[in-house]
mmCIF file of C-alpha atoms in Angstrom:
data_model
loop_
_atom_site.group_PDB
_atom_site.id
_atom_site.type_symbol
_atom_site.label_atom_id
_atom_site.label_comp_id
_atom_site.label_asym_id
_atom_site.label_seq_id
_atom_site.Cartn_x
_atom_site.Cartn_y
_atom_site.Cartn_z
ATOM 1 C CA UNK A 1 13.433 -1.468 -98.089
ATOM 2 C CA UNK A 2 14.923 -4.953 -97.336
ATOM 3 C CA UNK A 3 12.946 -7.047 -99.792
ATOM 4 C CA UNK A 4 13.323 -10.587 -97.008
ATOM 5 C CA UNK A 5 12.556 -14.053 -98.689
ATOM 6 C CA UNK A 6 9.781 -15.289 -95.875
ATOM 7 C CA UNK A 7 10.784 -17.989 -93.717
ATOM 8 C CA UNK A 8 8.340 -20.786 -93.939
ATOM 9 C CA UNK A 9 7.652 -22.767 -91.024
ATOM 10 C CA UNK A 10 8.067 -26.685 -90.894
ATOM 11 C CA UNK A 11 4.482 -28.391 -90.946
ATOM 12 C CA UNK A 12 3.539 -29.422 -87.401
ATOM 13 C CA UNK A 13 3.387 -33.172 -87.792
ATOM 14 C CA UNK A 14 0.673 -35.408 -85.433
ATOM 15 C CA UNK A 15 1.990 -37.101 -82.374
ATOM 16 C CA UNK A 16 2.834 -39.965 -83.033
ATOM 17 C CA UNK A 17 1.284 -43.237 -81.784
ATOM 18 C CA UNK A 18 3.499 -44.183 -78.966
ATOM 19 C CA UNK A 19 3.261 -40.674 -77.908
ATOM 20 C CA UNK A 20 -0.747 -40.668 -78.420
ATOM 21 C CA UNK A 21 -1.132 -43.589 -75.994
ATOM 22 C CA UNK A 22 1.676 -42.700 -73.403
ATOM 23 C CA UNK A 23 -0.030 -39.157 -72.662
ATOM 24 C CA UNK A 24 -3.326 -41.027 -72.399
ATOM 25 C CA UNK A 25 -1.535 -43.270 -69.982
ATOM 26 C CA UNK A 26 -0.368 -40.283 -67.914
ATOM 27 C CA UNK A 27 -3.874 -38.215 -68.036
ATOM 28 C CA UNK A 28 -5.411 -42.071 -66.737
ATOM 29 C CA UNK A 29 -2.802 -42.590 -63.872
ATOM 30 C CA UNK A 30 -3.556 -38.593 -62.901
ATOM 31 C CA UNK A 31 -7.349 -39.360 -62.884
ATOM 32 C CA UNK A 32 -6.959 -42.230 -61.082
ATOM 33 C CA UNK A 33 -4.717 -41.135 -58.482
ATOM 34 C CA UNK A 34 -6.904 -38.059 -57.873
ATOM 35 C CA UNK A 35 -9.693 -40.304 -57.165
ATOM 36 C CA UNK A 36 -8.146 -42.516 -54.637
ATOM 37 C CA UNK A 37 -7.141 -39.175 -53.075
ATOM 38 C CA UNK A 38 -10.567 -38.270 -52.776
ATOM 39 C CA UNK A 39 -12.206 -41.327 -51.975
ATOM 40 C CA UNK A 40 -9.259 -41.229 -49.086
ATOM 41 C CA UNK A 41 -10.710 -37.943 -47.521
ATOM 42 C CA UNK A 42 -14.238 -38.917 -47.892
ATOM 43 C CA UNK A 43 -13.409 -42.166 -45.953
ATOM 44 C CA UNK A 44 -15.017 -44.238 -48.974
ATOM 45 C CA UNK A 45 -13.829 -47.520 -50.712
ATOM 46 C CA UNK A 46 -13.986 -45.441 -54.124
ATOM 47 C CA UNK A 47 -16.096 -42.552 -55.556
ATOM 48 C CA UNK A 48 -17.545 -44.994 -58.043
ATOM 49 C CA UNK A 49 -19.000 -47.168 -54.558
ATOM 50 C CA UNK A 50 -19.732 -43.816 -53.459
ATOM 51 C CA UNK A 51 -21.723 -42.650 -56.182
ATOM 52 C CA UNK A 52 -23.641 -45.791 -56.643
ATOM 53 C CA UNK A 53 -24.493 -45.918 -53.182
ATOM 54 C CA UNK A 54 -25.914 -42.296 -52.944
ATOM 55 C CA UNK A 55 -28.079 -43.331 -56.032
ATOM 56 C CA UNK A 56 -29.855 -46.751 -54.644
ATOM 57 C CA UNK A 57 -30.157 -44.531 -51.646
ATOM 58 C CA UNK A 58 -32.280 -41.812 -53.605
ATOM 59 C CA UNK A 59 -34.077 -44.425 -55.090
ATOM 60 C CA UNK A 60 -35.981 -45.113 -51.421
ATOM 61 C CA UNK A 61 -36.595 -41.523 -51.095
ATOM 62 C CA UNK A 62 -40.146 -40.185 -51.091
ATOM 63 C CA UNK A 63 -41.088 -37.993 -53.918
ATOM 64 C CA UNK A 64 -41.478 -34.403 -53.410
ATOM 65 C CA UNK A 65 -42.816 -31.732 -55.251
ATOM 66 C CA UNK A 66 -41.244 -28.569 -53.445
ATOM 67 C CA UNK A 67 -38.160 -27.925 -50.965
ATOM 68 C CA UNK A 68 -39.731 -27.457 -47.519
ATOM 69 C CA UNK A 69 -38.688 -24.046 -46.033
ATOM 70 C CA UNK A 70 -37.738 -24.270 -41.800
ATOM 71 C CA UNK A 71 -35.594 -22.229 -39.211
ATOM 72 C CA UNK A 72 -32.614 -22.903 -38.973
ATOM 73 C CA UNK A 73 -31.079 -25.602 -37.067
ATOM 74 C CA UNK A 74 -28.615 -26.737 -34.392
ATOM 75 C CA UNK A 75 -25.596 -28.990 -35.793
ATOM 76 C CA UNK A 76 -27.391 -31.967 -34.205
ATOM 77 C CA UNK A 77 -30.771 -31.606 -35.797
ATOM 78 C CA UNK A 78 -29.266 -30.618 -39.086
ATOM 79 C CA UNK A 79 -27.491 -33.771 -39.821
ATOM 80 C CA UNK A 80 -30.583 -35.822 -38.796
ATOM 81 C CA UNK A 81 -32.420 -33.759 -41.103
ATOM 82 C CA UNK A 82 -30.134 -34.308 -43.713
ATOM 83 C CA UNK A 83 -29.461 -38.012 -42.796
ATOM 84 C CA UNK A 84 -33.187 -38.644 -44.737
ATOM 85 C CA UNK A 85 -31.314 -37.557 -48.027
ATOM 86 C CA UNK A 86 -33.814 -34.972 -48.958
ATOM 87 C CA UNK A 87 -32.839 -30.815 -50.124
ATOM 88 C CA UNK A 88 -34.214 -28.528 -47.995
ATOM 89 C CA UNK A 89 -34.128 -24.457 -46.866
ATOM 90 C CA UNK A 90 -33.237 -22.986 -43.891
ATOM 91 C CA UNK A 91 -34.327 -19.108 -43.225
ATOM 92 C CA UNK A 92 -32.627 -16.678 -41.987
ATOM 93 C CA UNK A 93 -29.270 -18.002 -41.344
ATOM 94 C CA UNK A 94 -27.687 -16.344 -43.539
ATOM 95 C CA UNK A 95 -28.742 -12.559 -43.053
ATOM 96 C CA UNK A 96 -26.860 -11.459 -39.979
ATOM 97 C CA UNK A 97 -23.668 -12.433 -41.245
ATOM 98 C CA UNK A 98 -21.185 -9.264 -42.035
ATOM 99 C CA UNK A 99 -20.878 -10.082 -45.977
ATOM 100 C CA UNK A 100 -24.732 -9.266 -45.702
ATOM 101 C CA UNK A 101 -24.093 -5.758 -44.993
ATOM 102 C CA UNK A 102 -22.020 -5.352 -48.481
ATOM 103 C CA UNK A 103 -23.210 -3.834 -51.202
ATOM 104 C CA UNK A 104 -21.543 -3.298 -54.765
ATOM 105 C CA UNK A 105 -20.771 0.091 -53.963
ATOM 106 C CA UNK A 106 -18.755 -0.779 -50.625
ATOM 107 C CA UNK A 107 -17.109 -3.829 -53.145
ATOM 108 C CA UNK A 108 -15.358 -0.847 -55.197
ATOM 109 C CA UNK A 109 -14.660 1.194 -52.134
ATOM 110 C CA UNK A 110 -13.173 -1.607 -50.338
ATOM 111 C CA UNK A 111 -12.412 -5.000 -52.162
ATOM 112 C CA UNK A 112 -11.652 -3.318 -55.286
ATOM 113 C CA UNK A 113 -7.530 -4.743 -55.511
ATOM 114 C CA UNK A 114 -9.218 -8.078 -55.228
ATOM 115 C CA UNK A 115 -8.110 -10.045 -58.062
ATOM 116 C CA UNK A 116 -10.979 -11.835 -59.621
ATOM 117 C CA UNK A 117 -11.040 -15.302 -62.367
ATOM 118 C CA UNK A 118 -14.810 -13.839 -64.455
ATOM 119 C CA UNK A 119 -16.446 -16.765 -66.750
ATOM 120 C CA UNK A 120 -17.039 -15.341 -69.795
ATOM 121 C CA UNK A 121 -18.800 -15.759 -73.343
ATOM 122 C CA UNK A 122 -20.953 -18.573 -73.942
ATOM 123 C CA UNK A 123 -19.704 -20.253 -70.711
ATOM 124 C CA UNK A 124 -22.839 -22.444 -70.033
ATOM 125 C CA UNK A 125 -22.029 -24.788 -72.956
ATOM 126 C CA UNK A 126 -18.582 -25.173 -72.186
ATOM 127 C CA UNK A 127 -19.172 -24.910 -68.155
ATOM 128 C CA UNK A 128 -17.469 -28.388 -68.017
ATOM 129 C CA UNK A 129 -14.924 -28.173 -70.493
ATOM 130 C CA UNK A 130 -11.253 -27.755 -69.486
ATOM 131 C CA UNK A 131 -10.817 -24.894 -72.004
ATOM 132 C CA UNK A 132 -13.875 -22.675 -70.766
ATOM 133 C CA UNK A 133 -13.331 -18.968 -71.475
ATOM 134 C CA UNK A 134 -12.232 -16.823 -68.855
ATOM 135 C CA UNK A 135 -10.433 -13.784 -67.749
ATOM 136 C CA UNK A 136 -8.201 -13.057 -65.115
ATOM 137 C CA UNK A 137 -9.268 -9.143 -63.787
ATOM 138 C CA UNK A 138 -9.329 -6.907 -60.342
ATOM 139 C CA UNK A 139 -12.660 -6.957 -58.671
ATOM 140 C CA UNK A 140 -13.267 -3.245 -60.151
ATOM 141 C CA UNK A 141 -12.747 -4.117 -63.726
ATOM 142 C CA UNK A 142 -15.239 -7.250 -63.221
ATOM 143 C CA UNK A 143 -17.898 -4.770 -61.790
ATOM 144 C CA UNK A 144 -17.074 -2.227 -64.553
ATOM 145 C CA UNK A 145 -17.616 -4.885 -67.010
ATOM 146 C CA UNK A 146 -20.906 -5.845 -65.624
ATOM 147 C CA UNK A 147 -22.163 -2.165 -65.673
ATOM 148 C CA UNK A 148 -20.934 -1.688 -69.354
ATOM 149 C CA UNK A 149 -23.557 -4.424 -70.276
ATOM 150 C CA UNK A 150 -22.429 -6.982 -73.139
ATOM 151 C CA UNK A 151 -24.574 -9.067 -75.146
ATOM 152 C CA UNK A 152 -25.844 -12.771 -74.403
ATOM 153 C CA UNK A 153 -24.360 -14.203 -70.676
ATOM 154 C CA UNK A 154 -23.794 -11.305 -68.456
ATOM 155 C CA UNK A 155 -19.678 -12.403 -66.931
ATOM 156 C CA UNK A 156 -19.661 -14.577 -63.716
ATOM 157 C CA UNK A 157 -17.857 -15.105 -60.763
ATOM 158 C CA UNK A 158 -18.058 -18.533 -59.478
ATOM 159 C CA UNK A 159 -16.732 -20.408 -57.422
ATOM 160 C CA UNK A 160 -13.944 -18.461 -56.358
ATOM 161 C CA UNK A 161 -12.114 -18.498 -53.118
ATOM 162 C CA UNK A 162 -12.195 -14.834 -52.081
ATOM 163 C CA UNK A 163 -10.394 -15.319 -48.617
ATOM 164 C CA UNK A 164 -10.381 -11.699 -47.424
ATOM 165 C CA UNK A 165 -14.213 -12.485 -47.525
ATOM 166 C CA UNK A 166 -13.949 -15.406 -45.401
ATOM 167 C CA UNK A 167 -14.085 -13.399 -41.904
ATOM 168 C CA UNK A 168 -17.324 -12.082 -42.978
ATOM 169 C CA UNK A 169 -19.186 -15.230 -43.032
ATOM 170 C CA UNK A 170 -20.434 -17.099 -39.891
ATOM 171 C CA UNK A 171 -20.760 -20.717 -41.014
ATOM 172 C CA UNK A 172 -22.999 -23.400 -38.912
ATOM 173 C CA UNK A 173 -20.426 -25.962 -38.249
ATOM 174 C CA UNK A 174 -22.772 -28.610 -39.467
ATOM 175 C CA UNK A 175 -20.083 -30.738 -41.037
ATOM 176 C CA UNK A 176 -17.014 -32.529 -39.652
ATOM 177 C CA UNK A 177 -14.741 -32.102 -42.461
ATOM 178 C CA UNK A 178 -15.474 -29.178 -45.207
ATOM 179 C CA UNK A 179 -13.407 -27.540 -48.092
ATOM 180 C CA UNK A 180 -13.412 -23.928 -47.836
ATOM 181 C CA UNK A 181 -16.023 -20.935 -48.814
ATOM 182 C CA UNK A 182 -16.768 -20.377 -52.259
ATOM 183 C CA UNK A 183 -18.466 -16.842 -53.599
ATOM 184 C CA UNK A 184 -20.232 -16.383 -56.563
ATOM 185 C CA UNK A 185 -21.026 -12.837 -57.694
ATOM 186 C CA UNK A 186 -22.982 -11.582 -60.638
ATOM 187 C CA UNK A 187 -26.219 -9.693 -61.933
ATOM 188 C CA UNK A 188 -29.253 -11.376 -63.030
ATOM 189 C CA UNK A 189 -28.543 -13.770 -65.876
ATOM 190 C CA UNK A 190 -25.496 -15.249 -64.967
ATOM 191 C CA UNK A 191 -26.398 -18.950 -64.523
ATOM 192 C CA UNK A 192 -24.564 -22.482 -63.484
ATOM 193 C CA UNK A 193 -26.235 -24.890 -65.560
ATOM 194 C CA UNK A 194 -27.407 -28.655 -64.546
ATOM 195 C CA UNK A 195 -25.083 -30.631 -63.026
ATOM 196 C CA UNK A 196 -24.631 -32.712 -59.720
ATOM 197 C CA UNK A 197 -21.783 -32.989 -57.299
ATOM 198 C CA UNK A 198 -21.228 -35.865 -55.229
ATOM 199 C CA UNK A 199 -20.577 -33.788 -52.132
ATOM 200 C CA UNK A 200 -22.914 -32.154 -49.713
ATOM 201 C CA UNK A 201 -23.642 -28.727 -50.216
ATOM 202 C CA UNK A 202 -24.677 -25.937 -47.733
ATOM 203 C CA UNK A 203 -25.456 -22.956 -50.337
ATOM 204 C CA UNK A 204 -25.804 -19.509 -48.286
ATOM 205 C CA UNK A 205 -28.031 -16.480 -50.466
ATOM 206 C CA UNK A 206 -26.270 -13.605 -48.970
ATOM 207 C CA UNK A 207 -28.071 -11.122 -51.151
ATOM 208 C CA UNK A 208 -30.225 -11.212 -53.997
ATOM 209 C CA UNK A 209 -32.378 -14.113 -55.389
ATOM 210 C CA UNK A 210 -31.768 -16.962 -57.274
ATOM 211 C CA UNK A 211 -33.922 -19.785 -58.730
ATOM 212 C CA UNK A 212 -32.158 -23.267 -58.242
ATOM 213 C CA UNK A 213 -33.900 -26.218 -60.218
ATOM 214 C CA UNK A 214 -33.426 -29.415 -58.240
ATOM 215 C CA UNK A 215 -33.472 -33.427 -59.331
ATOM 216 C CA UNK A 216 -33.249 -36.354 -57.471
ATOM 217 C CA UNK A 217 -29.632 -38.648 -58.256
ATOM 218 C CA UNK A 218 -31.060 -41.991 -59.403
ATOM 219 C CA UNK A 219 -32.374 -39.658 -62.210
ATOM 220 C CA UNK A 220 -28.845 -39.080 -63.740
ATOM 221 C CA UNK A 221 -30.805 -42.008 -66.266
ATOM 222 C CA UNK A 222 -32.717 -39.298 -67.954
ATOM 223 C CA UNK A 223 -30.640 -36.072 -67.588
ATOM 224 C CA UNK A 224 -27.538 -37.606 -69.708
ATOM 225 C CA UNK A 225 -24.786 -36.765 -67.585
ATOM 226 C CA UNK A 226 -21.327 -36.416 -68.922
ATOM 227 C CA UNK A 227 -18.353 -36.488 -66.483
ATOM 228 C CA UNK A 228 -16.259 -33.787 -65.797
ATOM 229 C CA UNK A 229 -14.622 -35.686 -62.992
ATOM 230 C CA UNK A 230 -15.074 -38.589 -60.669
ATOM 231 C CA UNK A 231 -17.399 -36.190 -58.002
ATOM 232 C CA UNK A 232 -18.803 -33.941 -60.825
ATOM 233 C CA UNK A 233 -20.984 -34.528 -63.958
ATOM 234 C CA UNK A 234 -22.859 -31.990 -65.629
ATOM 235 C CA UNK A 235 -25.697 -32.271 -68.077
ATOM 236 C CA UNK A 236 -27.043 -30.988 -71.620
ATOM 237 C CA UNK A 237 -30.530 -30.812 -70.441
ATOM 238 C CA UNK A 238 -31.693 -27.333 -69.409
ATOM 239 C CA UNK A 239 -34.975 -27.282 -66.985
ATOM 240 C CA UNK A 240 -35.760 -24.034 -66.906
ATOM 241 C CA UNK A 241 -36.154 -24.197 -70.746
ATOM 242 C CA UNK A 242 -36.658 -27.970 -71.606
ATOM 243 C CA UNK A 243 -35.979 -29.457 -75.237
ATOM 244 C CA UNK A 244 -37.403 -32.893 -75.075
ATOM 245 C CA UNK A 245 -37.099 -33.509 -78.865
ATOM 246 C CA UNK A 246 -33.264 -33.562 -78.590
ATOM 247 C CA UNK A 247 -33.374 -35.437 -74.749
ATOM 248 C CA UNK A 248 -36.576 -36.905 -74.650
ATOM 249 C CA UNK A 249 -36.017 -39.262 -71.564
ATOM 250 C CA UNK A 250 -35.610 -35.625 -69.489
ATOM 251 C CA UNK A 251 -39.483 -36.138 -69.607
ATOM 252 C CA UNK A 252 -39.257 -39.156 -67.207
ATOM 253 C CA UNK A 253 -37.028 -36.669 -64.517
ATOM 254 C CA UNK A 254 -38.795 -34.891 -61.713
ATOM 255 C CA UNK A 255 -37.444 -31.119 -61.147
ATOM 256 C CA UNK A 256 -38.466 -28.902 -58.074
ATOM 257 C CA UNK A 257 -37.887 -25.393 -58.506
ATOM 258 C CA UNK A 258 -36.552 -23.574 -54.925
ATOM 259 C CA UNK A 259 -36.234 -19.648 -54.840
ATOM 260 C CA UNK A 260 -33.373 -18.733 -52.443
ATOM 261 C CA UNK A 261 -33.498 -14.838 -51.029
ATOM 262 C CA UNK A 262 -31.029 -13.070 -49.025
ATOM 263 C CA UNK A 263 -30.641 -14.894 -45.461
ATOM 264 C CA UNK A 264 -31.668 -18.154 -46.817
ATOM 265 C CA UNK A 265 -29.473 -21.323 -46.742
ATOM 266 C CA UNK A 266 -30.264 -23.930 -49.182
ATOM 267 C CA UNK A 267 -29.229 -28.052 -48.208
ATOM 268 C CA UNK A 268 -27.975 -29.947 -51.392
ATOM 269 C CA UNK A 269 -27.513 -33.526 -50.898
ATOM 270 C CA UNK A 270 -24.522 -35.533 -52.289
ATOM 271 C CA UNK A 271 -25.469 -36.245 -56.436
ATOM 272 C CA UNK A 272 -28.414 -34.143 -56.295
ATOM 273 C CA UNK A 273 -28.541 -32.319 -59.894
ATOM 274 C CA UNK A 274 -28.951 -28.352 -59.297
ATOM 275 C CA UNK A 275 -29.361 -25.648 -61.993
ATOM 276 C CA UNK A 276 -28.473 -22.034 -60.548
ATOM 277 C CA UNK A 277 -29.858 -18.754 -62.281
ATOM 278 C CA UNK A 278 -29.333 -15.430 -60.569
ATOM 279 C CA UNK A 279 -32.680 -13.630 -60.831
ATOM 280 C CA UNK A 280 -31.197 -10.016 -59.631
ATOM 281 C CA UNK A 281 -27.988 -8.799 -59.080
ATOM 282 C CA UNK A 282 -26.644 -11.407 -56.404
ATOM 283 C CA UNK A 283 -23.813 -12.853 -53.840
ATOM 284 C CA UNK A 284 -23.860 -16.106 -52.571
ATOM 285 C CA UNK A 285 -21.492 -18.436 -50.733
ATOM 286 C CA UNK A 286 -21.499 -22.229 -50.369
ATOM 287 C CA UNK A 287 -19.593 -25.025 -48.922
ATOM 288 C CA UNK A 288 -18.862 -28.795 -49.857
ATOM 289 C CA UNK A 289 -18.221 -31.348 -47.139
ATOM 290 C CA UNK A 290 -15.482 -33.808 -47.776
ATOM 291 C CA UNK A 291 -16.854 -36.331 -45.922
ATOM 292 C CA UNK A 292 -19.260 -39.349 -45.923
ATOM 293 C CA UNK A 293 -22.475 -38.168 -47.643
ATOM 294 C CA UNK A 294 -24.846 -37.974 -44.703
ATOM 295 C CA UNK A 295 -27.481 -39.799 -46.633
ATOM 296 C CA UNK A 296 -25.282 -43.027 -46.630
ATOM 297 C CA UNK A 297 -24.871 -43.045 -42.330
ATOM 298 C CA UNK A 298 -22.136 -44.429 -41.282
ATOM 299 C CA UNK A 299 -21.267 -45.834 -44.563
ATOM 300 C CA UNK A 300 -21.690 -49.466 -43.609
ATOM 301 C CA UNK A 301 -23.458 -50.825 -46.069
ATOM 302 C CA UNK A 302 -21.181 -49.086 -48.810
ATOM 303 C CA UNK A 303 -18.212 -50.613 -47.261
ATOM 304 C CA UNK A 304 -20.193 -53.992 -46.646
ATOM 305 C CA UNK A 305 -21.089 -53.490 -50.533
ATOM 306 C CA UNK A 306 -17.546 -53.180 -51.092
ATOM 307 C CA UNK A 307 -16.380 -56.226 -49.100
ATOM 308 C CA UNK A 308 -18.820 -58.398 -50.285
ATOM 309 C CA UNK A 309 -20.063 -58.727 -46.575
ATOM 310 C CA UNK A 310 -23.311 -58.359 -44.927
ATOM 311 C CA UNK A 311 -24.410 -54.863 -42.989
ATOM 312 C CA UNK A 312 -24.227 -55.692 -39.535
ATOM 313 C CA UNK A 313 -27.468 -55.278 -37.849
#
């Protein structure tokens, strides 16, 4: 036996400074080009206008104490439903569609080769964070994982694109411009915590039933928000299980609890906060527009706001 003198590795010495504040510089420049990229496709002076606009919007809003549940509706009478900035549920929309007709057992017979991105671990504190946990897997091993059982968070799928799913889904064309389907797949338990984006949403229950907490946007004051980027923030503050000794303005926020079930189709507008928990084993699909909110019309007063001019009449 080679008795080897150990090699001992040089100590990793901090960045320096200069180097400190020039990758600061670079993650700054990134953020802020992303955002005039985004407030370019919404067709918005900035997000920051945007988001403040969508808030003194909310703030005119009637108060209500439950999403109202309707058929569904034509493109024209959805957008001047949605126009009054206010969630609401469509029935049976989402039922007929082809994904419907899936169950787990025809998602290992047929979609097993699908490769699959699963959250994880304790992936509702760190849902946020840049360094969540996840694992890259086929579709089988996901739903072999979730039959094995682990302790604490059953593993998630969200919002993946899953494009050989995408022929299976008949979406209303209620929007003019609109990123592409996301699916989110898991058994009861899995859960996206609070947080608000500051797109509209069209969430389709394909199967299953969730329980989706709702609050108004000019109540990001008591839900302490932190930013994950310019269109999403997410918050600490759990409603389903509230702590107001450690967030006690959270008692000034009004929440409205909405069950989803398979068919349903659920309207979140722009900065709306929304906490998703999957009550039984479920699929679901939604959308984000990538347009002007349709709460803020035709955007003239946020570009008047922006201008410093007056909203024609």
């Amino acid at each position: 036996m080679v008795n080897e003198t150990p090699v001992r590795k040089a100590p990793r010495l901090p960045p320096t400074r200069e180097a400190s504040e020039a990758a600061a510089a670079d993650r700054a420049a990134h953020r802020a080009a992303r955002e005039r990229r985004d407030a370019q496709v919404r067709g918005v002076p900035s997000i920051a206008a945007m988001r403040e606009a969508i808030k003194a919007a909310a703030r005119t809003l009637p108060a209500i104490a439950e999403v109202p549940r309707i058929e569904a509706l034509d493109k024209a009478a959805f957008r001047a439903r949605a126009a009054q900035g206010l969630p609401f549920l469509m029935t049976g929309v989402a039922d007929r569609w082809p994904l419907a007709a899936l169950t787990v057992q025809s998602l290992r017979e047929h979609y097993s080769h699908l490769p699959v991105r699963a959250r994880v671990g304790d992936y509702v504190s760190t849902a946020f964070a840049a360094d969540r946990a996840m694992r890259d897997m086929g579709m089988l091993e996901y739903l072999d994982l979730v039959a094995a059982g682990t302790e604490g968070l059953p593993p998630y799928l969200g919002n993946l694109e899953l494009r050989e799913l995408n022929r299976l889904c008949h979406w209303p064309a209620y929007f003019d411009k609109v990123g592409p389907p996301r699916f989110w797949l898991g058994p009861a338990g899995t859960v996206t915590p609070l947080h608000c984006d500051y797109d509209d949403n069209v969430f389709a229950q394909v199967w299953g039933s969730k329980r989706i907490m709702l609050a108004p946007p000019h109540h990001d004051d008591f839900l302490y928000p932190n930013e994950a980027n310019a269109i999403l923030f997410g918050s600490p503050f759990d409603p389903e299980c509230p702590d107001f000794d450690r967030f006690p303005l959270a008692r000034q926020a009004t929440t409205i609890e909405c069950i989803v079930g398979p068919g349903d189709m659920l309207y979140v507008p722009a900065g709306w906060f929304h906490q998703v928990r999957a009550l039984t084993f479920s699929l679901s699909s939604n959308r984000w527009a990538r347009g002007m909110p349709l709460a803020l019309g035709d955007g003239a007063a946020l570009l008047a706001a922006n201008s410093g001019e007056q909203p024609s009449a």
